[in-house]
Amino acid sequence: MTSHPIRTVIVDDEPVARELIRIRLEREPDFEIVGEAASGPEAVAAVARELPHLLFLDIQMPGMTGFQALDAMASNHLPHVVFVTAFDQFALRAFDAHAIDYLVKPVDQARWLRALGRTRAIVRSDSDEQRLHLASLLSNLREEETQMTGVQRRHASSEGSAAAARIKRFVVKESDRIFLVPVSQADWIESSGNYVVLHARGSAYRLRTTMASLERDLDPDQFTRIHRRIIVNLDRIAGIQPSYHGDFDVTLSDGTRVRMSREYRSRVIP
């Protein structure tokens, strides 16, 4: 449990809204404001520069919404997030389902204190649950969904299975960082006990999921299982050579060699 100040960045395109949050946070000795941003691109730059613990983030901003800003920063670092929004309570039920806190403008003092207390407890406990939920939410959002109105988002939440039919990005936790790895960067995946190991662009990340669920949720036109323990990105296959007992050695574009069992041959070789 950390005793350091909670490093915070405030993001809102309205100067008055940023000022109100800044004034309130300056009354809290355990919060340190390390940056402010008036747009999505500024927010992405501030997070990359400061690596804050916490982000107060407006959702509706011109040019780049709060969700699009999170999507852009997610490949590097996802802080804890408190959304600041004009959406009504009913439209925000989808956020509740992902354990994401939010403040509805104008923010009353009682709601502010409640959100601050909850956020303080989460950050102080070093819990990654909220950030993992947030990363999962981002990995399932389509680009056009980030531009929906509150009413459209409410209806879309009831039809979420169609929007998240395929995995678009992997949620990765490494040390104290949580970030997203685009599916297109994956080279191959192997099972490892109760986990799988994702190999992507020369790095390896351990994920808590199963080969069966990945085989179901990955795009079959891009990924296929070639062994009970191995899934490969078909675009990464550079060569295939017969091995022994009907198995094959598959060479990937980075030189890695993996085994393809004969029972999976038809998935790769016509």
Protein backbone atom coordinates (compact mmCIF):
# COMPACT_ATOMS: atom_id res chain seq x y z
CA MET A 1 0.00 0.00 0.00
CA THR A 2 1.52 3.27 -1.16
CA SER A 3 1.82 6.33 1.08
CA HIS A 4 2.96 8.64 -1.71
CA PRO A 5 0.69 11.44 -2.98
CA ILE A 6 -1.87 10.34 -5.55
CA ARG A 7 -0.50 11.84 -8.75
CA THR A 8 -3.44 13.23 -10.70
CA VAL A 9 -4.14 14.71 -14.14
CA ILE A 10 -7.31 16.73 -14.81
CA VAL A 11 -8.78 16.60 -18.33
CA ASP A 12 -11.69 18.79 -19.45
CA ASP A 13 -12.12 21.13 -22.40
CA GLU A 14 -13.94 23.64 -20.15
CA PRO A 15 -11.52 25.82 -18.13
CA VAL A 16 -14.13 26.41 -15.41
CA ALA A 17 -14.68 22.66 -14.98
CA ARG A 18 -10.92 22.07 -14.63
CA GLU A 19 -10.66 24.91 -12.13
CA LEU A 20 -13.45 23.52 -9.94
CA ILE A 21 -11.79 20.11 -9.76
CA ARG A 22 -8.39 21.71 -9.14
CA ILE A 23 -9.70 23.86 -6.28
CA ARG A 24 -11.34 20.86 -4.64
CA LEU A 25 -8.28 18.65 -5.05
CA GLU A 26 -5.97 21.30 -3.63
CA ARG A 27 -7.84 20.93 -0.34
CA GLU A 28 -6.80 17.26 -0.20
CA PRO A 29 -3.19 16.92 1.01
CA ASP A 30 -2.82 13.36 -0.29
CA PHE A 31 -3.54 14.36 -3.91
CA GLU A 32 -0.92 15.97 -6.15
CA ILE A 33 -1.99 17.60 -9.43
CA VAL A 34 0.79 16.84 -11.90
CA GLY A 35 -0.94 18.03 -15.06
CA GLU A 36 -4.00 19.44 -16.77
CA ALA A 37 -5.26 18.97 -20.32
CA ALA A 38 -7.93 20.72 -22.37
CA SER A 39 -8.21 18.08 -25.10
CA GLY A 40 -7.79 14.39 -25.81
CA PRO A 41 -4.36 14.70 -27.45
CA GLU A 42 -3.12 16.84 -24.56
CA ALA A 43 -4.39 14.19 -22.15
CA VAL A 44 -2.57 11.41 -24.01
CA ALA A 45 0.67 13.41 -23.88
CA ALA A 46 0.26 14.28 -20.19
CA VAL A 47 -0.33 10.65 -19.19
CA ALA A 48 2.65 9.44 -21.22
CA ARG A 49 4.82 12.11 -19.61
CA GLU A 50 3.65 11.92 -15.99
CA LEU A 51 2.40 8.31 -15.62
CA PRO A 52 -0.21 9.45 -13.08
CA HIS A 53 -2.10 7.25 -10.65
CA LEU A 54 -5.41 8.98 -11.38
CA LEU A 55 -7.22 10.74 -14.20
CA PHE A 56 -10.27 12.98 -13.90
CA LEU A 57 -11.53 12.69 -17.47
CA ASP A 58 -14.29 14.51 -19.32
CA ILE A 59 -16.09 12.23 -21.79
CA GLN A 60 -17.51 14.72 -24.26
CA MET A 61 -14.71 16.80 -25.79
CA PRO A 62 -14.42 18.15 -29.35
CA GLY A 63 -12.13 16.30 -31.72
CA MET A 64 -11.40 13.37 -29.42
CA THR A 65 -13.76 11.98 -26.80
CA GLY A 66 -12.60 10.78 -23.41
CA PHE A 67 -12.94 7.17 -24.54
CA GLN A 68 -10.87 7.83 -27.65
CA ALA A 69 -8.20 9.49 -25.50
CA LEU A 70 -8.11 6.44 -23.22
CA ASP A 71 -7.88 4.21 -26.27
CA ALA A 72 -4.89 6.21 -27.51
CA MET A 73 -3.05 6.09 -24.18
CA ALA A 74 -3.92 2.45 -23.45
CA SER A 75 -0.96 1.04 -25.35
CA ASN A 76 1.36 2.78 -22.87
CA HIS A 77 -0.31 3.30 -19.48
CA LEU A 78 -3.85 3.24 -18.09
CA PRO A 79 -4.28 5.15 -14.82
CA HIS A 80 -7.28 4.85 -12.54
CA VAL A 81 -10.10 6.96 -13.98
CA VAL A 82 -12.96 9.03 -12.63
CA PHE A 83 -15.17 10.09 -15.52
CA VAL A 84 -16.64 13.59 -15.51
CA THR A 85 -19.71 13.76 -17.72
CA ALA A 86 -23.02 15.42 -18.50
CA PHE A 87 -24.72 12.03 -19.05
CA ASP A 88 -27.64 11.34 -16.73
CA GLN A 89 -27.59 8.64 -14.07
CA PHE A 90 -29.68 6.19 -16.09
CA ALA A 91 -27.35 6.34 -19.08
CA LEU A 92 -24.35 5.62 -16.85
CA ARG A 93 -25.43 2.17 -15.70
CA ALA A 94 -22.98 0.71 -18.21
CA PHE A 95 -20.12 2.37 -16.33
CA ASP A 96 -21.32 0.92 -13.03
CA ALA A 97 -21.13 -2.55 -14.56
CA HIS A 98 -17.41 -2.01 -15.14
CA ALA A 99 -16.70 -0.60 -11.64
CA ILE A 100 -15.79 2.78 -13.11
CA ASP A 101 -16.62 5.82 -10.97
CA TYR A 102 -18.04 9.00 -12.49
CA LEU A 103 -19.17 12.51 -11.63
CA VAL A 104 -22.17 14.12 -13.31
CA LYS A 105 -21.90 17.86 -14.00
CA PRO A 106 -22.58 19.99 -12.07
CA VAL A 107 -20.87 18.02 -9.31
CA ASP A 108 -22.39 18.43 -5.85
CA GLN A 109 -20.17 18.27 -2.77
CA ALA A 110 -21.66 15.10 -1.33
CA ARG A 111 -21.14 13.18 -4.57
CA TRP A 112 -17.62 14.59 -4.88
CA LEU A 113 -16.65 13.40 -1.40
CA ARG A 114 -18.14 9.98 -2.02
CA ALA A 115 -16.23 9.56 -5.30
CA LEU A 116 -13.04 10.87 -3.75
CA GLY A 117 -13.26 8.45 -0.86
CA ARG A 118 -13.86 5.50 -3.14
CA THR A 119 -11.06 6.53 -5.48
CA ARG A 120 -8.65 7.08 -2.59
CA ALA A 121 -9.40 3.60 -1.24
CA ILE A 122 -8.85 1.95 -4.63
CA VAL A 123 -5.59 3.74 -5.39
CA ARG A 124 -4.23 3.33 -1.86
CA SER A 125 -4.92 -0.39 -1.90
CA ASP A 126 -2.90 -0.73 -5.11
CA SER A 127 -5.87 -2.66 -6.52
CA ASP A 128 -5.78 -3.23 -10.27
CA GLU A 129 -9.40 -4.39 -10.51
CA GLN A 130 -10.79 -1.06 -11.69
CA ARG A 131 -8.08 -0.56 -14.30
CA LEU A 132 -8.52 -4.12 -15.56
CA HIS A 133 -12.27 -3.52 -15.89
CA LEU A 134 -11.55 -0.29 -17.74
CA ALA A 135 -9.09 -2.00 -20.08
CA SER A 136 -11.64 -4.73 -20.79
CA LEU A 137 -14.26 -2.09 -21.56
CA LEU A 138 -11.91 -0.33 -23.95
CA SER A 139 -10.91 -3.56 -25.65
CA ASN A 140 -14.56 -4.22 -26.50
CA LEU A 141 -15.61 -0.75 -27.62
CA ARG A 142 -15.86 -0.05 -31.33
CA GLU A 143 -14.74 3.34 -32.63
CA GLU A 144 -18.26 4.44 -33.43
CA GLU A 145 -19.48 3.51 -29.94
CA THR A 146 -17.22 6.12 -28.41
CA GLN A 147 -19.22 8.78 -30.25
CA MET A 148 -22.68 7.64 -29.12
CA THR A 149 -25.03 9.80 -27.11
CA GLY A 150 -26.01 8.67 -23.64
CA VAL A 151 -29.33 7.25 -24.86
CA GLN A 152 -27.68 5.34 -27.71
CA ARG A 153 -25.07 3.98 -25.32
CA ARG A 154 -27.81 2.72 -23.01
CA HIS A 155 -29.44 0.76 -25.83
CA ALA A 156 -26.08 -0.49 -27.06
CA SER A 157 -25.25 -1.91 -23.63
CA SER A 158 -28.13 -4.38 -24.00
CA GLU A 159 -26.71 -5.51 -27.33
CA GLY A 160 -23.09 -5.68 -26.22
CA SER A 161 -22.48 -9.24 -27.38
CA ALA A 162 -22.64 -8.21 -31.03
CA ALA A 163 -20.21 -5.31 -30.51
CA ALA A 164 -17.68 -7.55 -28.75
CA ALA A 165 -17.90 -10.57 -31.05
CA ARG A 166 -14.14 -10.73 -31.57
CA ILE A 167 -11.17 -9.80 -29.39
CA LYS A 168 -9.67 -6.55 -30.68
CA ARG A 169 -6.95 -6.08 -28.04
CA PHE A 170 -5.40 -8.04 -25.19
CA VAL A 171 -5.45 -6.60 -21.66
CA VAL A 172 -1.92 -6.90 -20.27
CA LYS A 173 -0.64 -6.30 -16.74
CA GLU A 174 3.10 -5.88 -16.35
CA SER A 175 4.54 -4.73 -13.01
CA ASP A 176 2.41 -1.69 -12.06
CA ARG A 177 1.35 -0.95 -15.64
CA ILE A 178 -1.84 -2.02 -17.36
CA PHE A 179 -2.06 -1.53 -21.11
CA LEU A 180 -3.59 -2.96 -24.27
CA VAL A 181 -1.86 -4.94 -27.00
CA PRO A 182 -3.64 -4.84 -30.39
CA VAL A 183 -4.51 -8.27 -31.72
CA SER A 184 -2.65 -7.46 -34.93
CA GLN A 185 0.64 -7.42 -32.96
CA ALA A 186 0.24 -10.99 -31.69
CA ASP A 187 2.59 -13.55 -33.21
CA TRP A 188 1.56 -16.68 -31.36
CA ILE A 189 0.02 -17.85 -28.08
CA GLU A 190 0.87 -20.88 -25.96
CA SER A 191 -0.85 -22.41 -22.96
CA SER A 192 0.93 -22.36 -19.59
CA GLY A 193 -1.00 -24.00 -16.77
CA ASN A 194 -3.92 -21.77 -15.76
CA TYR A 195 -2.57 -19.02 -18.02
CA VAL A 196 -1.57 -18.43 -21.59
CA VAL A 197 1.54 -16.65 -22.81
CA LEU A 198 1.05 -14.06 -25.53
CA HIS A 199 4.08 -13.54 -27.78
CA ALA A 200 3.88 -10.17 -29.52
CA ARG A 201 6.63 -8.27 -31.33
CA GLY A 202 9.44 -9.83 -29.33
CA SER A 203 7.75 -9.57 -25.92
CA ALA A 204 5.92 -12.19 -23.88
CA TYR A 205 2.93 -11.46 -21.62
CA ARG A 206 1.10 -13.84 -19.30
CA LEU A 207 -2.70 -13.65 -19.49
CA ARG A 208 -5.26 -15.34 -17.29
CA THR A 209 -7.50 -17.00 -19.86
CA THR A 210 -7.82 -20.32 -21.65
CA MET A 211 -6.93 -21.58 -25.09
CA ALA A 212 -10.53 -22.63 -25.64
CA SER A 213 -11.88 -19.13 -25.00
CA LEU A 214 -9.20 -17.56 -27.21
CA GLU A 215 -9.94 -19.99 -30.01
CA ARG A 216 -13.61 -19.04 -29.73
CA ASP A 217 -13.12 -15.26 -29.51
CA LEU A 218 -10.24 -14.59 -31.91
CA ASP A 219 -10.93 -13.99 -35.61
CA PRO A 220 -10.59 -17.42 -37.29
CA ASP A 221 -9.47 -15.74 -40.52
CA GLN A 222 -6.42 -14.41 -38.67
CA PHE A 223 -5.72 -16.95 -35.90
CA THR A 224 -5.87 -20.71 -35.80
CA ARG A 225 -4.93 -23.46 -33.40
CA ILE A 226 -2.11 -25.66 -34.72
CA HIS A 227 -1.50 -27.66 -31.54
CA ARG A 228 -3.47 -28.26 -28.36
CA ARG A 229 -1.07 -25.80 -26.69
CA ILE A 230 -0.48 -23.32 -29.55
CA ILE A 231 -2.44 -20.70 -31.50
CA VAL A 232 -0.70 -18.77 -34.26
CA ASN A 233 -1.32 -15.60 -36.25
CA LEU A 234 -1.60 -16.93 -39.81
CA ASP A 235 -0.01 -13.75 -41.16
CA ARG A 236 3.17 -14.59 -39.22
CA ILE A 237 3.76 -18.00 -40.78
CA ALA A 238 6.87 -17.87 -42.95
CA GLY A 239 7.34 -21.57 -43.65
CA ILE A 240 6.16 -25.10 -42.86
CA GLN A 241 8.28 -28.26 -42.97
CA PRO A 242 7.39 -31.90 -42.19
CA SER A 243 8.81 -33.14 -38.90
CA TYR A 244 8.26 -36.62 -37.52
CA HIS A 245 5.21 -38.87 -37.04
CA GLY A 246 3.20 -36.62 -39.35
CA ASP A 247 3.77 -33.43 -37.34
CA PHE A 248 5.21 -30.21 -38.81
CA ASP A 249 7.63 -27.47 -37.83
CA VAL A 250 6.15 -24.02 -38.40
CA THR A 251 8.60 -21.13 -38.76
CA LEU A 252 7.26 -17.67 -37.96
CA SER A 253 8.42 -14.40 -39.52
CA ASP A 254 10.65 -13.60 -36.51
CA GLY A 255 12.41 -16.97 -36.77
CA THR A 256 10.49 -18.68 -33.96
CA ARG A 257 9.74 -22.36 -34.61
CA VAL A 258 6.61 -23.97 -33.18
CA ARG A 259 5.09 -27.42 -33.56
CA MET A 260 1.94 -28.15 -35.59
CA SER A 261 0.21 -31.43 -34.77
CA ARG A 262 -0.96 -33.55 -37.69
CA GLU A 263 -4.60 -33.37 -36.51
CA TYR A 264 -4.52 -29.59 -37.06
CA ARG A 265 -2.83 -29.75 -40.47
CA SER A 266 -6.00 -29.12 -42.47
CA ARG A 267 -6.45 -25.74 -40.77
CA VAL A 268 -3.26 -24.45 -42.40
CA ILE A 269 -2.42 -26.74 -45.31
CA PRO A 270 -5.25 -27.42 -47.81
